[in-house]
Structure formats: C-alpha cells, structure tokens
PDB file of C-alpha atoms in Angstrom:
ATOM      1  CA  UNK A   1      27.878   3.812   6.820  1.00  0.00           C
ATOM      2  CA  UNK A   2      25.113   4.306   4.517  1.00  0.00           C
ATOM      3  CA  UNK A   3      21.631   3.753   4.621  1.00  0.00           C
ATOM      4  CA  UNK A   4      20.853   2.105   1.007  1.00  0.00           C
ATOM      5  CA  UNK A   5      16.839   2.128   1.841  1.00  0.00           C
ATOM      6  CA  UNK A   6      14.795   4.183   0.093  1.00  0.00           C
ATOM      7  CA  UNK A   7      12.461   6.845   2.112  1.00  0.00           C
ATOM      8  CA  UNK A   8       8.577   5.807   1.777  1.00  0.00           C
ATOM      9  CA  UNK A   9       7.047   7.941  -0.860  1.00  0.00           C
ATOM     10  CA  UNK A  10       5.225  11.640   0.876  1.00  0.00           C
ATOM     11  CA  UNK A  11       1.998  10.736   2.060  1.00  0.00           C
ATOM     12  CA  UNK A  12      -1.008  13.021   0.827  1.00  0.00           C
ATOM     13  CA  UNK A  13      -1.969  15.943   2.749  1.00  0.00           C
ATOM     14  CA  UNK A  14      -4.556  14.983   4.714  1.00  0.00           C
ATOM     15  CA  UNK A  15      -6.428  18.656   4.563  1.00  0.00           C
ATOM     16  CA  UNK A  16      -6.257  18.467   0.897  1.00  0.00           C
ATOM     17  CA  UNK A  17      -8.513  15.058   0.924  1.00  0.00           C
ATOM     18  CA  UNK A  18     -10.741  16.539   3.733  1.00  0.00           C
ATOM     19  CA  UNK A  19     -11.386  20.418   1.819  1.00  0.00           C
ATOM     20  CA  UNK A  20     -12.016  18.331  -1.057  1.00  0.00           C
ATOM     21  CA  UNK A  21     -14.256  15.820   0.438  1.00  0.00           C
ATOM     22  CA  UNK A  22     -16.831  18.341   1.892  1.00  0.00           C
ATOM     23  CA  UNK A  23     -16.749  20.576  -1.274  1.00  0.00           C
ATOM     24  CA  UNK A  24     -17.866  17.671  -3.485  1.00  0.00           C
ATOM     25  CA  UNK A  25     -20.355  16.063  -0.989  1.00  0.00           C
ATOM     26  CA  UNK A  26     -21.402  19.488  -0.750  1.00  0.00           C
ATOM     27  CA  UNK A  27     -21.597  20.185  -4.409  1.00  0.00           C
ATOM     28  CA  UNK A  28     -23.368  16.965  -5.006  1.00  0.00           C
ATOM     29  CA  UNK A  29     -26.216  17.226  -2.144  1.00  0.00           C
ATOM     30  CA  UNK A  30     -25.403  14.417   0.116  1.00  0.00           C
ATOM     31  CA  UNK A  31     -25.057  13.676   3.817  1.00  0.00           C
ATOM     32  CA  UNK A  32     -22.889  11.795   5.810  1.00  0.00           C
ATOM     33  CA  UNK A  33     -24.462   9.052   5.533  1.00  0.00           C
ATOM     34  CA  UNK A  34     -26.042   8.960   2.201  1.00  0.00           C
ATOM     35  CA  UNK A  35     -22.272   9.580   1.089  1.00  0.00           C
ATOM     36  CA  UNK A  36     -20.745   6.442   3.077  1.00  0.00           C
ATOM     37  CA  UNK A  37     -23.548   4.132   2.077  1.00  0.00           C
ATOM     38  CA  UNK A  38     -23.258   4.791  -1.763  1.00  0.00           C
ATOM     39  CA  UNK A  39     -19.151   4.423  -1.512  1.00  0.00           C
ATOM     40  CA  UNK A  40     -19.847   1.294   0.653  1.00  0.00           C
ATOM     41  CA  UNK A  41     -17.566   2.548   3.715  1.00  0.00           C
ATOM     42  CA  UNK A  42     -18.567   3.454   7.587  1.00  0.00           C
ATOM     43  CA  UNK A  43     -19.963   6.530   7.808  1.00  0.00           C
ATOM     44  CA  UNK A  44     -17.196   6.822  10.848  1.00  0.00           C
ATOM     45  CA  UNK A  45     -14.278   6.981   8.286  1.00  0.00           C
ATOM     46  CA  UNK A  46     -16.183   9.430   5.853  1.00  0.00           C
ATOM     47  CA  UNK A  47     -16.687  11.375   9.081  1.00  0.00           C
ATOM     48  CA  UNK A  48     -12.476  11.073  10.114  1.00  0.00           C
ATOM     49  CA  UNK A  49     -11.367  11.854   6.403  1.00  0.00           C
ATOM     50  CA  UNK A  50     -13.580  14.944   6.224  1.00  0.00           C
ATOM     51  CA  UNK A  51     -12.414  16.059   9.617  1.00  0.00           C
ATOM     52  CA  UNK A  52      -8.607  15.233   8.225  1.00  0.00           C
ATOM     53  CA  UNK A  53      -7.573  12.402  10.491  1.00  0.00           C
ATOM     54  CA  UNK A  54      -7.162   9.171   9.061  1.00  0.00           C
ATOM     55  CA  UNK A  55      -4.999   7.143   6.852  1.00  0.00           C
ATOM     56  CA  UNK A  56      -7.308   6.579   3.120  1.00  0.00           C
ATOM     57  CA  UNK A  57      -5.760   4.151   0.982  1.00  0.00           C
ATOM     58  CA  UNK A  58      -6.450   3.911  -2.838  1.00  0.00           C
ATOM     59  CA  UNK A  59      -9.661   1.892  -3.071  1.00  0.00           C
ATOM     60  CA  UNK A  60     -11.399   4.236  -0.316  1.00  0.00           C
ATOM     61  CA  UNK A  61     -11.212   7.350  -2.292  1.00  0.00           C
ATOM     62  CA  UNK A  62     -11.420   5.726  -5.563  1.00  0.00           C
ATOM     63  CA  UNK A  63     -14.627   4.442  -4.101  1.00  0.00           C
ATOM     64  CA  UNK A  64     -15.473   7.627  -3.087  1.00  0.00           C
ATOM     65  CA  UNK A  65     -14.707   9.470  -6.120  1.00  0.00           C
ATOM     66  CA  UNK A  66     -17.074   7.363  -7.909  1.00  0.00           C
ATOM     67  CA  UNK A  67     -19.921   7.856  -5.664  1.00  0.00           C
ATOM     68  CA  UNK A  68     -19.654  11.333  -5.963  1.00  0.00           C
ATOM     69  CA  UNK A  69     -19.132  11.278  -9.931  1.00  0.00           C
ATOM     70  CA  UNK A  70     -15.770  12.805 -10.067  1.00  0.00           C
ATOM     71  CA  UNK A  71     -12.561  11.456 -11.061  1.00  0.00           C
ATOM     72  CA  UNK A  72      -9.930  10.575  -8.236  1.00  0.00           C
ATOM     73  CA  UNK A  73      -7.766  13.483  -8.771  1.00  0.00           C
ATOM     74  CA  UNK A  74     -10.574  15.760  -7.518  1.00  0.00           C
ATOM     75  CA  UNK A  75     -10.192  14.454  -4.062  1.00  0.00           C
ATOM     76  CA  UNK A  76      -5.833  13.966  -3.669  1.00  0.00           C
ATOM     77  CA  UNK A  77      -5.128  17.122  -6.064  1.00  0.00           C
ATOM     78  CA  UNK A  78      -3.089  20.371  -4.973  1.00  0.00           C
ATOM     79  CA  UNK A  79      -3.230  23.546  -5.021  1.00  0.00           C
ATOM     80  CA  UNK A  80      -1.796  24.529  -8.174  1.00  0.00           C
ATOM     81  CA  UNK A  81       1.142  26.882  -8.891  1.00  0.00           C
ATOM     82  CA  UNK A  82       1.773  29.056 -11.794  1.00  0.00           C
ATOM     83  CA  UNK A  83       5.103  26.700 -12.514  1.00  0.00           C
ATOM     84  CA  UNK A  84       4.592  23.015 -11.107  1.00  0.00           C
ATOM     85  CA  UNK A  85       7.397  20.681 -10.957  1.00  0.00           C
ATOM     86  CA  UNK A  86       7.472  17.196  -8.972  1.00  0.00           C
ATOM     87  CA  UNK A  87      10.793  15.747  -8.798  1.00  0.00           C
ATOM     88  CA  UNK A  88      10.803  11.707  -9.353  1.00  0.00           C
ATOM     89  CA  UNK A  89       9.564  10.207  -5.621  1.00  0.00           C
ATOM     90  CA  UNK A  90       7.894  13.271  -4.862  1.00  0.00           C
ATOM     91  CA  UNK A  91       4.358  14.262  -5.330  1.00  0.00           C
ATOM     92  CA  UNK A  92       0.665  13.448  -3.497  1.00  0.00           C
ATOM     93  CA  UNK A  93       0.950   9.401  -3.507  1.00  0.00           C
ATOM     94  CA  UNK A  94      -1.649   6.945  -2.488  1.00  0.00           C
ATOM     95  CA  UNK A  95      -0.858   3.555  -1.578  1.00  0.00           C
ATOM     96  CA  UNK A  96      -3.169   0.559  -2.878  1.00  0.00           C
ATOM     97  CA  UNK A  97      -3.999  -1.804   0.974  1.00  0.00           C
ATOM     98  CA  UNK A  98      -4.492  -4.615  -1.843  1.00  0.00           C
ATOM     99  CA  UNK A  99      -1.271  -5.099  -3.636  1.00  0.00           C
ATOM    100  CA  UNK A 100       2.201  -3.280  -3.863  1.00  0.00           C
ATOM    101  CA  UNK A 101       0.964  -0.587  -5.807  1.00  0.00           C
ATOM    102  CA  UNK A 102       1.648   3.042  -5.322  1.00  0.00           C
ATOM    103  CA  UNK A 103       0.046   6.040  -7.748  1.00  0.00           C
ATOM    104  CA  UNK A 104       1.547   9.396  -7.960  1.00  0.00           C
ATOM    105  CA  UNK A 105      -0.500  12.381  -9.203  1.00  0.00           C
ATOM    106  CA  UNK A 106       1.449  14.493 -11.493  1.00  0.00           C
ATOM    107  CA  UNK A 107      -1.152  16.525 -13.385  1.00  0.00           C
ATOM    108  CA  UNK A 108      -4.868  16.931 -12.631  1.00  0.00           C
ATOM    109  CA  UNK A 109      -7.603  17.988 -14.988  1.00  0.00           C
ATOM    110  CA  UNK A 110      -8.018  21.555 -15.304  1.00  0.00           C
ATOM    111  CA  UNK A 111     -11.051  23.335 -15.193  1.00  0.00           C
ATOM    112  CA  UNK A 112     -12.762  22.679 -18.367  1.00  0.00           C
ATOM    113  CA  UNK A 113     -10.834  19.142 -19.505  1.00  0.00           C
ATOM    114  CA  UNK A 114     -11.116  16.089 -18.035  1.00  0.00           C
ATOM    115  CA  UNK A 115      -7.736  13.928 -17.464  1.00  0.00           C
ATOM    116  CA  UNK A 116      -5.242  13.128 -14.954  1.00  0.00           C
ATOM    117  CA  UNK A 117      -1.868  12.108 -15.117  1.00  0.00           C
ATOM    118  CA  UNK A 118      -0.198   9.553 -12.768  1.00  0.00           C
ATOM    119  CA  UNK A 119       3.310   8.217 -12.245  1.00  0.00           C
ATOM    120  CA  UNK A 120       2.568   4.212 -11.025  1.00  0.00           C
ATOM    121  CA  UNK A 121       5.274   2.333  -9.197  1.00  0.00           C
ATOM    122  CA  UNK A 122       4.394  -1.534  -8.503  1.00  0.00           C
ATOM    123  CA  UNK A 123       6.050  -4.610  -7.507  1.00  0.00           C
ATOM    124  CA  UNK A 124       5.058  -8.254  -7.949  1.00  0.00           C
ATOM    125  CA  UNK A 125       2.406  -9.852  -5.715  1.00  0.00           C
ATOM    126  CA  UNK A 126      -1.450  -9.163  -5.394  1.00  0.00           C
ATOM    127  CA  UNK A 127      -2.457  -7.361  -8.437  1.00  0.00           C
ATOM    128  CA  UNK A 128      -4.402  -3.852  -7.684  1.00  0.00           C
ATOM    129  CA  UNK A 129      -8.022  -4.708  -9.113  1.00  0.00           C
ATOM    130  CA  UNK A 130     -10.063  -1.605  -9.716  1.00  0.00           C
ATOM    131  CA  UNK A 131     -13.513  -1.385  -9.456  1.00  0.00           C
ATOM    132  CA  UNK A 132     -15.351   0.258 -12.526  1.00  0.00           C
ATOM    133  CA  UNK A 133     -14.478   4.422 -12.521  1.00  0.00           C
ATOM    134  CA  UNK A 134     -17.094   7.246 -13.149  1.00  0.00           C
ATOM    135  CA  UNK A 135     -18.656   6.108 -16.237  1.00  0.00           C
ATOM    136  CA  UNK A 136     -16.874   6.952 -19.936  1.00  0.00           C
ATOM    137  CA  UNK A 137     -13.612   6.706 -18.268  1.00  0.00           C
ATOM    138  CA  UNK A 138     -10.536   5.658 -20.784  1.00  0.00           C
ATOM    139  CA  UNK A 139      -7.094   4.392 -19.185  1.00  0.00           C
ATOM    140  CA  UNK A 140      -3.677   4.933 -21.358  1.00  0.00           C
ATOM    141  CA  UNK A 141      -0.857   3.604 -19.872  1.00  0.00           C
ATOM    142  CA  UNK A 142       2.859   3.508 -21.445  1.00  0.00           C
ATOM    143  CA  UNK A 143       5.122   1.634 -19.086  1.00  0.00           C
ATOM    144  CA  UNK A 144       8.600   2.845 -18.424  1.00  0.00           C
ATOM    145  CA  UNK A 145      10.185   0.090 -16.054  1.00  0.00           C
ATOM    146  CA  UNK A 146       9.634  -3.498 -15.793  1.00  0.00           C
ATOM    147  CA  UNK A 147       6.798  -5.635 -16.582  1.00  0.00           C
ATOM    148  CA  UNK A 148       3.222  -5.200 -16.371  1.00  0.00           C
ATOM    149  CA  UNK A 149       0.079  -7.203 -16.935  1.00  0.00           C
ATOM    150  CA  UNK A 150      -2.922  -4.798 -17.327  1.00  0.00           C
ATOM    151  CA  UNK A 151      -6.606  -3.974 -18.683  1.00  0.00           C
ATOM    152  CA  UNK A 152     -10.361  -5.119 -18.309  1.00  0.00           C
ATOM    153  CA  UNK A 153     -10.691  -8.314 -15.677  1.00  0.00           C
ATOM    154  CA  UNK A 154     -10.337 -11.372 -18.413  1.00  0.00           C
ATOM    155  CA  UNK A 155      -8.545  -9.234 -20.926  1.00  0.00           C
ATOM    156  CA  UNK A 156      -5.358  -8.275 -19.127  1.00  0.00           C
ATOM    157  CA  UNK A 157      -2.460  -7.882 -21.258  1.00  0.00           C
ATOM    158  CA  UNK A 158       1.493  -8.441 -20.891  1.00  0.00           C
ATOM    159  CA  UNK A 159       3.408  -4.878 -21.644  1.00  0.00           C
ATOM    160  CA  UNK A 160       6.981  -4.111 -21.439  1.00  0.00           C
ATOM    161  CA  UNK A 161       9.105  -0.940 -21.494  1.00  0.00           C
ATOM    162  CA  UNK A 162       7.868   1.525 -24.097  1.00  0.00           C
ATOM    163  CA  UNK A 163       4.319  -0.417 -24.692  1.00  0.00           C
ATOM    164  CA  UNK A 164       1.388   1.441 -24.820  1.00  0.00           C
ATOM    165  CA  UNK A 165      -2.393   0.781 -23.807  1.00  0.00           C
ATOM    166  CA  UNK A 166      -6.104   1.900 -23.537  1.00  0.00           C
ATOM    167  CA  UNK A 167      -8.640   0.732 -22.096  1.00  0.00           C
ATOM    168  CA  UNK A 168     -12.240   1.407 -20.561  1.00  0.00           C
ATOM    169  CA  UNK A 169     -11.610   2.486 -17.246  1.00  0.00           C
ATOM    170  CA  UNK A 170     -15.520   2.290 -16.640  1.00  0.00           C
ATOM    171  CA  UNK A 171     -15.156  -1.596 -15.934  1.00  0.00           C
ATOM    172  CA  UNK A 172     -13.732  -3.679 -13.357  1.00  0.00           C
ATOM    173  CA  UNK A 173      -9.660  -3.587 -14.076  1.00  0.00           C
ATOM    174  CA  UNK A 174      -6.579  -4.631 -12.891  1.00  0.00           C
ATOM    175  CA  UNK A 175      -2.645  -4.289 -12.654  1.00  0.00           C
ATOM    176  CA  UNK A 176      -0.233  -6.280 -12.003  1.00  0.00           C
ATOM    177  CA  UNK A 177       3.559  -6.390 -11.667  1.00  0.00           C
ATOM    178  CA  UNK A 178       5.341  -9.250 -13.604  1.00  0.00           C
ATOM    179  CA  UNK A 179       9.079  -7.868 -12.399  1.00  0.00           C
ATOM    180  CA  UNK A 180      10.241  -5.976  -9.386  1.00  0.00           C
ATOM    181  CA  UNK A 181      10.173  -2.275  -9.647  1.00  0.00           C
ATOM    182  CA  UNK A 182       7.591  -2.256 -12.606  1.00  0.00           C
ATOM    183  CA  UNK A 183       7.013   1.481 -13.507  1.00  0.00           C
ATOM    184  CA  UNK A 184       3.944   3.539 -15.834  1.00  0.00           C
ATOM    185  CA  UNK A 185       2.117   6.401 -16.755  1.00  0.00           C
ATOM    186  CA  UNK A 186      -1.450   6.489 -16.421  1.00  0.00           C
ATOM    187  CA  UNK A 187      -3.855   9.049 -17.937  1.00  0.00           C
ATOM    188  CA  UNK A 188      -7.003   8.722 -17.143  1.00  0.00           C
ATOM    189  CA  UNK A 189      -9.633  10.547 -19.569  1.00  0.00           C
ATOM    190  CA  UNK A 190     -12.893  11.619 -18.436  1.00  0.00           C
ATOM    191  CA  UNK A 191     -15.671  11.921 -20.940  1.00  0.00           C
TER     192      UNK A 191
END
C-alpha cells in the first residue's frame, strides 16, 4: 500500500530566525520591546523567536522585517554554500496563518545587491494580503502552475502559466489562488 500524501514542506530552522533576529535588532539599536511594539506583536513572542522556540508564520516576520528595515530573507536565509542546490519541496519555507499560501526561499540577496528569490505554492481560499514591505520594494512574479490573481489591493490582476508581473511591493498587496496547486516565482527587489 502506498501513501499518495505528500510530506509537509521542511519547516525553517528555528536558530536561523533567532541568530538573525538578535543580529538585526542589534544592528538597528532596539530593545525588546521597542522591537515588538513597532512590528505590532507581544514582546513575549519576539522574546520566544529570539530564544528559538516558537512556530513564526509569514506575516510575523514579514512584520518584523519591516520594522527593522530589512527585507524578509534577512531573517529565514541560510548559511550559504559555495554550490547551493534546493531540490523542488525542499528549502527554508514559511507558511502564511491567513490563506493556503506557502513561500520557499531559493536565493537571498548577497552582500552588496538587494533581491530575493522565492518559489510560491498556493491553493484557492483566503488570499495572502501583504502589508506594505520596506519602502522601494518591487515584486516580479512569473507563474508556473495554475492560476493566480495578484498585485496592489484594488489592482489585482488574473495571470496564468508563463505571465509575468511587477509591482510595488511597498503597498498593501495580495495573492490569491484561482486553481488548486497554483505555482510562482517571486523576486523581490530592494532599492
């Protein structure tokens, strides 16, 4: 007998949020407190991620990240190797607690450049709206799978396989999925 259900996607290392957490609070002068306040979460869950215990979905680091003025990938990214290869459902994923919405980082911005590559999986129901990013953020999605309905809140736009977009990623946003196992790629520039 087989098992025909697919294995959740890995779940991010939790030390890699927490290291990265305290380096950019650090780096950026703020407390505990001052921190949770400006990313609008409890101070106690800043506390748990930076001591690596927890379970931080999407909109809390994305929240994060913006309060600290650096793009998500700064807080989910790996270690890098010399070589890097991430086999399809592999890779640091972060699950959206809003809709059915799961973002894989593929390639974070090296030092000196400023964009990060994703590899987004979503399925219909609640759209994932995103609050504005760090500002002069771009989004430019091509989708691979499906059908998506994306961009600014009130401009949102129906894409199919091989359709490309950009956007302002520095305003409120959203995606949704129009077809089960809707699929992009999302790079998201940082000026």
């Amino acid at each position: 007998m087989t098992d025909d259900t697919a294995a959740p996607p890995p779940r991010l290392p939790l030390d890699w949020i927490a290291a990265a957490l305290r380096r950019e609070r650090t780096r950026a002068g703020l407390s505990l407190s001052e921190l949770a306040k400006r990313a609008g979460i409890a101070k106690s869950t800043l506390s748990q991620l930076e001591a690596a215990g927890g379970n931080p979905s999407v909109e809390t680091l994305w929240a994060l990240g913006v309060a600290l003025g650096v793009p998500f990938s700064a807080l989910v990214e790996p270690p890098a190797p010399a070589v890097q290869v991430i086999r399809a459902g592999q890779g640091p994923t972060v699950h959206s607690e809003q809709a059915g919405y799961a973002a894989t980082l593929l390639s974070a911005s090296p030092p000196g450049a400023r964009r990060d590559l994703y590899h987004v999986r979503l399925e219909p129901g609640a759209a994932r709206v995103s609050e504005p990013h760090i500002p002069g953020s771009m989004e430019h999605l091509i989708v691979s799978e499906g059908r998506v309905l994306a961009g600014p809140r009130g401009e949102e736009v129906e894409l199919g396989p091989g359709d490309y977009m950009a956007f302002r990623g520095d305003v409120a946003h959203a995606y949704e999925a129009l077809a089960p196992g809707s699929a992009f790629v999302l790079v998201m520039q940082h000026v």
